[in-house]
XYZ file of C-alpha atoms in Angstrom:
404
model
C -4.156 30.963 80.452
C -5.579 28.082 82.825
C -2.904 27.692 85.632
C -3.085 24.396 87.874
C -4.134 26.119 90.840
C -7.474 26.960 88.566
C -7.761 23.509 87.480
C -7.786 22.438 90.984
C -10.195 25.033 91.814
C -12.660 23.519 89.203
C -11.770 19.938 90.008
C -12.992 20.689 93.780
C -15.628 23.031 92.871
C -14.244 25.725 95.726
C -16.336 29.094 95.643
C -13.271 30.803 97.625
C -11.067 31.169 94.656
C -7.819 29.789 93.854
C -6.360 32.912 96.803
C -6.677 30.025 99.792
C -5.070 27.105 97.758
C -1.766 29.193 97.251
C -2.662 30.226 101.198
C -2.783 26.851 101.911
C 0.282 25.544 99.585
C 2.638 28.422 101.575
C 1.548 27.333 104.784
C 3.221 24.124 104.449
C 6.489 25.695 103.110
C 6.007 27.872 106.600
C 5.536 24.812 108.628
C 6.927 21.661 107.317
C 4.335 18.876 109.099
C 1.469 21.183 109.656
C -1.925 18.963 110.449
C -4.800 19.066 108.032
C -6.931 20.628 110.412
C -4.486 23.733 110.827
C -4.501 23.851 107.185
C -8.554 24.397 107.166
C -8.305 26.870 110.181
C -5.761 28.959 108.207
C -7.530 28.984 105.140
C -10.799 29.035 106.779
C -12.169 25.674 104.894
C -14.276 23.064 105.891
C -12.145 20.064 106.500
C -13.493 18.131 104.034
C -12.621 21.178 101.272
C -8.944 21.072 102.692
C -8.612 17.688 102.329
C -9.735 18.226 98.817
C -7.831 20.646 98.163
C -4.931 19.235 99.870
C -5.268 15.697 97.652
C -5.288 17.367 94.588
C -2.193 19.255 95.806
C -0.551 15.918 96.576
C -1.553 14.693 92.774
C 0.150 17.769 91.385
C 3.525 17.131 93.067
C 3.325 19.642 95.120
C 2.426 18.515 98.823
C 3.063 15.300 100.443
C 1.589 13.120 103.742
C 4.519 12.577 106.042
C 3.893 13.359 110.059
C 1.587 15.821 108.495
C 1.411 17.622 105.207
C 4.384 19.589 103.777
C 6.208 21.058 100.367
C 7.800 18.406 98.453
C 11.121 19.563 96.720
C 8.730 20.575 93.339
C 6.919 22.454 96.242
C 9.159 24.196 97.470
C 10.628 26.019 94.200
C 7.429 26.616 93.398
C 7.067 28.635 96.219
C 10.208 30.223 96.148
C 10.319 30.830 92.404
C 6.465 31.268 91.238
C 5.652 33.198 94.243
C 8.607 35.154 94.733
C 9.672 33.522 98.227
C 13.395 32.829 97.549
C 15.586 35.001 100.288
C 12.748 35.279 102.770
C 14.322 35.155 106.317
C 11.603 32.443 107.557
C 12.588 32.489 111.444
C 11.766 36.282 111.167
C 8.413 35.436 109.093
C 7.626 33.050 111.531
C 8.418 35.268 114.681
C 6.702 38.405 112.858
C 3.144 36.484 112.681
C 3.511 34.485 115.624
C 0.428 36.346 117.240
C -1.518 39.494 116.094
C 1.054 41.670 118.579
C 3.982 40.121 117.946
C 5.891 42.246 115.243
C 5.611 45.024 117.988
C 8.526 43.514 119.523
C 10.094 41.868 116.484
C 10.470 45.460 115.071
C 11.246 47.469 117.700
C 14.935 47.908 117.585
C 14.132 49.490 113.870
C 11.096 51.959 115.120
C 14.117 54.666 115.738
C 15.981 53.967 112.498
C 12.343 54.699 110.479
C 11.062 57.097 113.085
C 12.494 59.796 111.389
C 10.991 58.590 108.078
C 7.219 59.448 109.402
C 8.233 62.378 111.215
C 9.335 64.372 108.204
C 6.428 63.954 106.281
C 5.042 66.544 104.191
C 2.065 68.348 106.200
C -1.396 67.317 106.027
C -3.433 69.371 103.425
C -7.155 69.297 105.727
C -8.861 70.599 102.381
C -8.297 67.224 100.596
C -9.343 65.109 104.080
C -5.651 64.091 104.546
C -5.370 63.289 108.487
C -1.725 61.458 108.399
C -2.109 58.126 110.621
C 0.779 56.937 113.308
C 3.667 55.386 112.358
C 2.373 52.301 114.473
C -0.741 52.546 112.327
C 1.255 52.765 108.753
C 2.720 49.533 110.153
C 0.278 47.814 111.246
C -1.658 48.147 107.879
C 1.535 46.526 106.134
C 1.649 43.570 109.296
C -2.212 43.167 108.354
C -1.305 42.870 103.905
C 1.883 40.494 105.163
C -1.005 37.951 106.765
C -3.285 38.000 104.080
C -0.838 37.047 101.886
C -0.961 40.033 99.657
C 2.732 41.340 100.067
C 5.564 38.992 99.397
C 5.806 38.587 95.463
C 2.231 40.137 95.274
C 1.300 43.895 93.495
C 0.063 46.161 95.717
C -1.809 49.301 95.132
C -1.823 52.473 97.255
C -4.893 54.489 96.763
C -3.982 58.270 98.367
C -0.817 57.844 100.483
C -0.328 60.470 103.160
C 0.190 57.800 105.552
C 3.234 56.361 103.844
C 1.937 52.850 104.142
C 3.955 51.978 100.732
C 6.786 52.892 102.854
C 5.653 50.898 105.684
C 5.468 47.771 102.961
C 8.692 48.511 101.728
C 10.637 48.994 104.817
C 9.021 45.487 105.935
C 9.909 43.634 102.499
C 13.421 45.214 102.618
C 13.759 43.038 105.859
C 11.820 40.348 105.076
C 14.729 39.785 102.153
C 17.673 40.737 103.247
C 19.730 39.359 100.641
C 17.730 40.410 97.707
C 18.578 43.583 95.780
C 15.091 42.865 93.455
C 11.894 41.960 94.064
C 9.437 40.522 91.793
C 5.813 41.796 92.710
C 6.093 45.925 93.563
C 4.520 48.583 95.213
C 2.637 51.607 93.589
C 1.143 55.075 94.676
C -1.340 57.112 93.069
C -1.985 60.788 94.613
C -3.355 64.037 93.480
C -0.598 65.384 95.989
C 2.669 65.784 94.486
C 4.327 66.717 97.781
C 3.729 63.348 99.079
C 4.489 61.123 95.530
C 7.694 64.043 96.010
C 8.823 62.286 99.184
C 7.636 59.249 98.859
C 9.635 58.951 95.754
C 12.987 60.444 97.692
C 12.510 57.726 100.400
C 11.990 54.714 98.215
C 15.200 55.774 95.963
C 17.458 56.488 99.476
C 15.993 53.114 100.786
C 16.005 51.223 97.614
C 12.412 50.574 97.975
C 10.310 48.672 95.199
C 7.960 51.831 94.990
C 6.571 53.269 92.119
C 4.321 56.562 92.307
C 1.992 57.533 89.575
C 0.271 61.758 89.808
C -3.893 60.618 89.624
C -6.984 62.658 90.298
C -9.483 60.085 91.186
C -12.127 61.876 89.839
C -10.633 60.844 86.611
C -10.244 57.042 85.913
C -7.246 55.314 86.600
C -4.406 55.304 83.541
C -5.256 52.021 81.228
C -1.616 50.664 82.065
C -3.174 50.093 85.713
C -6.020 48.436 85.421
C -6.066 44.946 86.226
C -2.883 44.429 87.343
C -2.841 44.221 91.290
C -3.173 41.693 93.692
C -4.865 43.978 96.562
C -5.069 47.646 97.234
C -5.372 50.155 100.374
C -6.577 53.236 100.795
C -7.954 55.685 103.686
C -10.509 57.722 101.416
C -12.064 61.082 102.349
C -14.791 59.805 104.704
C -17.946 60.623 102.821
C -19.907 58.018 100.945
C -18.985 59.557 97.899
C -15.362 59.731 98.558
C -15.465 55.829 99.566
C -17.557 54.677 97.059
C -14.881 56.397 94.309
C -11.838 55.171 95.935
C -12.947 51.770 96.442
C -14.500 51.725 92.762
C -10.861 52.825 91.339
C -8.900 50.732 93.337
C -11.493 47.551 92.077
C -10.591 48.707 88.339
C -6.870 48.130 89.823
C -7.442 44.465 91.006
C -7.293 41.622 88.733
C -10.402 39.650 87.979
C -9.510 37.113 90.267
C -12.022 35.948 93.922
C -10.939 36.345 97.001
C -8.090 39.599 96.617
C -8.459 41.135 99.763
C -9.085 45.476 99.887
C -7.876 46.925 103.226
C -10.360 49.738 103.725
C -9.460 52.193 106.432
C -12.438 54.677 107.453
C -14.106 56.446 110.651
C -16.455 54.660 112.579
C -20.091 56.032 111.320
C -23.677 55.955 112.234
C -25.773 53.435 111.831
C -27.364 54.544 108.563
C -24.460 55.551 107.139
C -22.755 52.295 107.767
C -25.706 50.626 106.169
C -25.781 53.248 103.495
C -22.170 51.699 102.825
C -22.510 47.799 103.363
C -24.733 48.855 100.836
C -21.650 49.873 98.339
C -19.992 47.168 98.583
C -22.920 44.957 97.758
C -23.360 46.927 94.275
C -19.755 46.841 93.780
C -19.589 42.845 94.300
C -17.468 42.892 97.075
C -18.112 41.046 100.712
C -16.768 41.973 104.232
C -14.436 39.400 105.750
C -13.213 41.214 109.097
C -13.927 44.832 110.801
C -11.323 46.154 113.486
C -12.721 48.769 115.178
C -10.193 51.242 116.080
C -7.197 50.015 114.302
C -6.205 53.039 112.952
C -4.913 56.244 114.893
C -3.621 59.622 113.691
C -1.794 62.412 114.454
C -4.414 65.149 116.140
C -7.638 63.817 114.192
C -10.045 65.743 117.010
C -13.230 65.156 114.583
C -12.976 61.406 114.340
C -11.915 61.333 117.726
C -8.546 60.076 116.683
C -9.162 56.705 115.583
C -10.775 55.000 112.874
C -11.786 51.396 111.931
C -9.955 48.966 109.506
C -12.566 46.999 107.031
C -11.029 43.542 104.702
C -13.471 43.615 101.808
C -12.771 40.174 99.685
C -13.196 40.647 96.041
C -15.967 37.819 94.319
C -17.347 36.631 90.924
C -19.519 39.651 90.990
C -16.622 42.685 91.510
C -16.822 45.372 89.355
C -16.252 49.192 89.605
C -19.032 51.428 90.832
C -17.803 54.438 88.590
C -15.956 53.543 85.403
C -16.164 57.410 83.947
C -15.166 60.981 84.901
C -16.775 61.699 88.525
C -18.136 65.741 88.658
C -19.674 65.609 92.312
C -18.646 66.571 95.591
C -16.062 64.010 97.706
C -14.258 65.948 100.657
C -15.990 66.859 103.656
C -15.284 70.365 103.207
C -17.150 70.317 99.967
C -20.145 69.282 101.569
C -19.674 71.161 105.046
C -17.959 74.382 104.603
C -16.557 76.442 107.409
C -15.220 79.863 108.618
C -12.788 79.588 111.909
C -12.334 82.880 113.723
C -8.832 82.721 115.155
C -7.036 84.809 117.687
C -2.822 85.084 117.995
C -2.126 84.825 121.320
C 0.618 87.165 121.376
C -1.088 90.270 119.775
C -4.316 89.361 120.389
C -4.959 90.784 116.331
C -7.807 88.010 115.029
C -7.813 86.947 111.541
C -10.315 84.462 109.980
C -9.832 81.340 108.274
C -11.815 79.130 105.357
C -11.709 77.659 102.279
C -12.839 80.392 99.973
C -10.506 82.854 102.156
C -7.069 83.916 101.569
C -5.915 81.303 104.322
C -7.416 78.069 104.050
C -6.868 75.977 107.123
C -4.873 76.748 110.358
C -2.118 74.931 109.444
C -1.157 77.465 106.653
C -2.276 80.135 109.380
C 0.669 78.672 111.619
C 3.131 78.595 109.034
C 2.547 82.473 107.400
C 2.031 83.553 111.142
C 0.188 86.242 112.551
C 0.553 89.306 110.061
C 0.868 91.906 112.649
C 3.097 90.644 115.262
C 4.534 87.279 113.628
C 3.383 84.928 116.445
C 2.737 80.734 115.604
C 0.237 80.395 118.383
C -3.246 81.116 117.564
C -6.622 80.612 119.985
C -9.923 79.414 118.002
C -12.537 82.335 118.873
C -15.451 81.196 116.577
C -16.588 78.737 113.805
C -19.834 78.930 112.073
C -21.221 77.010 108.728
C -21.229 78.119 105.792
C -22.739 74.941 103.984
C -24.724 71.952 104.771
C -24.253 68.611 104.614
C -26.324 65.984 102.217
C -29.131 64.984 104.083
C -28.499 61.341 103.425
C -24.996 59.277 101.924
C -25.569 58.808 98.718
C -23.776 56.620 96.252
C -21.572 57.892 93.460
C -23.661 56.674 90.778
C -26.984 58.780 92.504
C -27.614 61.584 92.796
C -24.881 64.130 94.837
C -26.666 67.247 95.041
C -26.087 68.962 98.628
C-alpha cells in the first residue's frame, strides 16, 4: 500500500528513498525550530531537495514555518504513534547524540550495572571465527543504529551474536523508554550457537528485553517468516569473502525492499585486493557504502586482527538483492580454509600435548578448560604451529567458484 511519505517521494522525484524524509520529519520533533539548512545537513540533501521535501511536508499537515521548521500537533502523533516515539525521554535522546562521544558519559553510571552482563558471556568457540568484541564496542554499534535511525520503533536483525549487540540495543531502548513496558518494532537473533541464543535469551527475559532469538545455519536460507521484514541488520561475519558475502546476502533477504536501510557491517581491515575483491560484493549485491570507521571495533584478545576491526554502513538501493538465495556447500571460516596444528606445553609439568581441529582438542581454550592431563595445570606455553592447509589464492565470491 502507497503511504504518503512514498507519494512525497514521487512528487519530489528523491533517489534517497522515503528513509531521509521520516529522518527529516523526526528531526523537527527533536528540535522544535530547526533551520532548513540543518535539516539538509542531517539528511544529507541538497537544499533545494529539503526544501522540497520540507514543502510537501508542510502540505501534508505535518511540518510548519514558524522561527524555523517544526512538528505541528498532526506531526507530532505521527511521530509518536506511527513511529513508535511515545515515552522517549528526549533530554536523554538529545544528550545521548549530542556529539559522536557523548553517550560515553551519558552512560557511564550504568557501565557497572551491565558490566557483568558482557563478562559472563558464553566463551568464544575460535572454530566458528567467534572473537567476542568489548562491551564499549557492543555499545557503540547500538549508539551508531540509534543515529541512523534504525532503532526506536524500527526491526532490527542480528546476524551471529557473540557480541551481544541485541543486548546492547535492548539495554539502550529499555532507557530510552522508561515508562514503557512494550515496544512496537523488536529485536531478533539468529545463531548456529545455541549457547549464545541460551543466554541471550536468559538476559532479555531477566531484563525484559524486546529480543527474540531464532537457531539458523546460514548456510541454509533464512526461515520464510523472516524475510522481508526488517528495517536494518548487523552482523560481524567470519572474515573471509565467502563468509561476508553469505552473511550480508542473508541479512539482505531480511531487509524490506525499501532504499536507503542502512547494514552495519563489522569486519577486519584487509588488503588492498581483498578490499576491492569486496567493494566488489556489494556492487553485485546492489548495495553502496555510505561511511567506513576504521578501527571502531575492538575485542577481547583478537592477536590475528591485531585487536581491532573496521565498521562499514552499506545503504540498501533499487538494485538490492541477495547474492545467495539457496543452500551454500563451500568453505566460510578461516579455519576451513587455513588449518592448523598448535604444539602446546603446560607450564607446570612441562608434558606437551597438541592441539587442532581434526584433533581430540580443538582450540586452546578447550585445552585450558580440560587442563593438562598429567598434572592438571590451566597454564599452557605455545611450542609450535605449522599448516596443515592453504588458503584460496584469491577471495572469491559465494556464487564462484570456492575451491581451496
Amino acid at each position: 500500500m502507497k503511504t504518503l511519505f512514498d507519494t512525497i517521494h514521487e512528487n519530489i522525484r528523491l533517489d534517497e528513498g522515503t528513509h531521509v524524509i521520516e529522518q527529516m520529519l523526526i528531526a523537527c520533533y527533536m528540535k522544535p525550530g530547526i533551520a532548513t539548512k540543518e535539516l539538509a545537513r542531517r539528511t544529507m540533501l541538497p537544499v533545494p531537495l529539503a526544501t522540497a521535501a520540507k514543502k510537501e511536508l508542510i502540505r501534508a499537515g505535518l511540518l510548519r514555518q514558524d522561527r524555523g521548521v517544526r512538528c505541528t500537533p498532526a506531526g507530532d502523533a505521527w511521530v509518536e504513534q506511527e513511529w513508535d516515539y511515545d515515552g522517549l525521554d528526549i533530554a536523554l535522546y538529545r544528550a545521548l547524540l549530542k556529539d559522536d562521544t557523548a553517550w560515553r558519559t551519558v552512560l557511564a553510571d550504568w557501565w557497572n550495572e551491565w558490566r557483568g552482563i558482557y563478562e559472563a558471556r558464553p566463551q568464544a568457540d575460535v572454530q566458528i571465527d567467534q572473537s567476542k568484541c568489548t562491551m564499549e564496542t557492543s555499545l557503540k554499534r547500538a549508539m551508531l543504529c540509534l543515529r541512523e535511525h534504525a532503532l526506536i520503533g524500527k526491526r532490527v536483525l542480528c546476524i551471529g551474536d557473540d557480541d551481544l549487540v541485541s543486548i546492547s540495543l535492548g539495554l539502550l531502548l529499555k532507557r530510552l523508554f522508561p515508562g514503557r513496558s512494550s515496544l512496537r518494532g523488536g529485536i531478533h537473533v539468529v545463531d548456529i550457537d545455541e549457547r549464545f541464543l541460551q543466554y541471550i535469551h536468559d538476559v532479555a527475559k531477566r531484563e525484559r528485553l524486546p529480543i527474540v532469538c531464532h537457531h539458523a545455519d546460514l548456510r541454509q536460507p533464512l526461515p520464510e517468516e523472516l524475510h522481508g521484514r526488517f528495517d536494518c541488520f548487523l552482523t560481524d561475519p567470519p572474515y573471509t569473502m565467502q563468509g561476508m558475502s553469505l552473511f550480508l546476502s542473508r541479512g539482505i533477504s531480511a531487509l524490506k525492499r525499501k532504499i536507503g536501510l542502512p547494514i552495519f557491517l563489522s569486519f577486519a581491515h584487509k588488503p588492498p585486493g581483498f578490499t576491492l575483491a569486496m567493494q566488489q560484493e556489494f556492487i553485485r549485491m546492489g548495495v553502496m557504502a555510505q561511511e567506513i570507521i576504521p578501527h571502531f571495533n575492538e575485542y577481547e584478545g583478537a592477536q590475528m586482527i591485531g585487536g581491532r576491526g573496521q565498521m562499514i554502513v552499506l545503504k540498501s538501493t533499487e538494485r538490492t538483492a541477495p547474492g545467495q538465495e539457496e543452500r551454500y556447500e563451500g568453505a566460510i571460516y578461516t579455519g576451513e580454509f587455513r588449518r592448523t596444528e598448535r604444539l602446546y606445553r603446560c607450564k607446570q609439568c612441562f608434558g606437551t600435548v597438541r592441539v587442532g581441529q581434526d584433533l581430540e582438542i580443538g582450540t586452546i581454550e578447550q585445552l585450558k578448560q580440560r587442563g593438562c592431563s598429567r598434572c592438571g595445570g590451566f597454564i599452557f606455553e605455545l611450542v609450535e604451529k605449522k599448516q596443515c592447509g592453504r588458503e584460496p589464492h584469491r577471495p572469491q565470491p559465494i556464487s564462484g567458484n570456492t575451491d581451496s
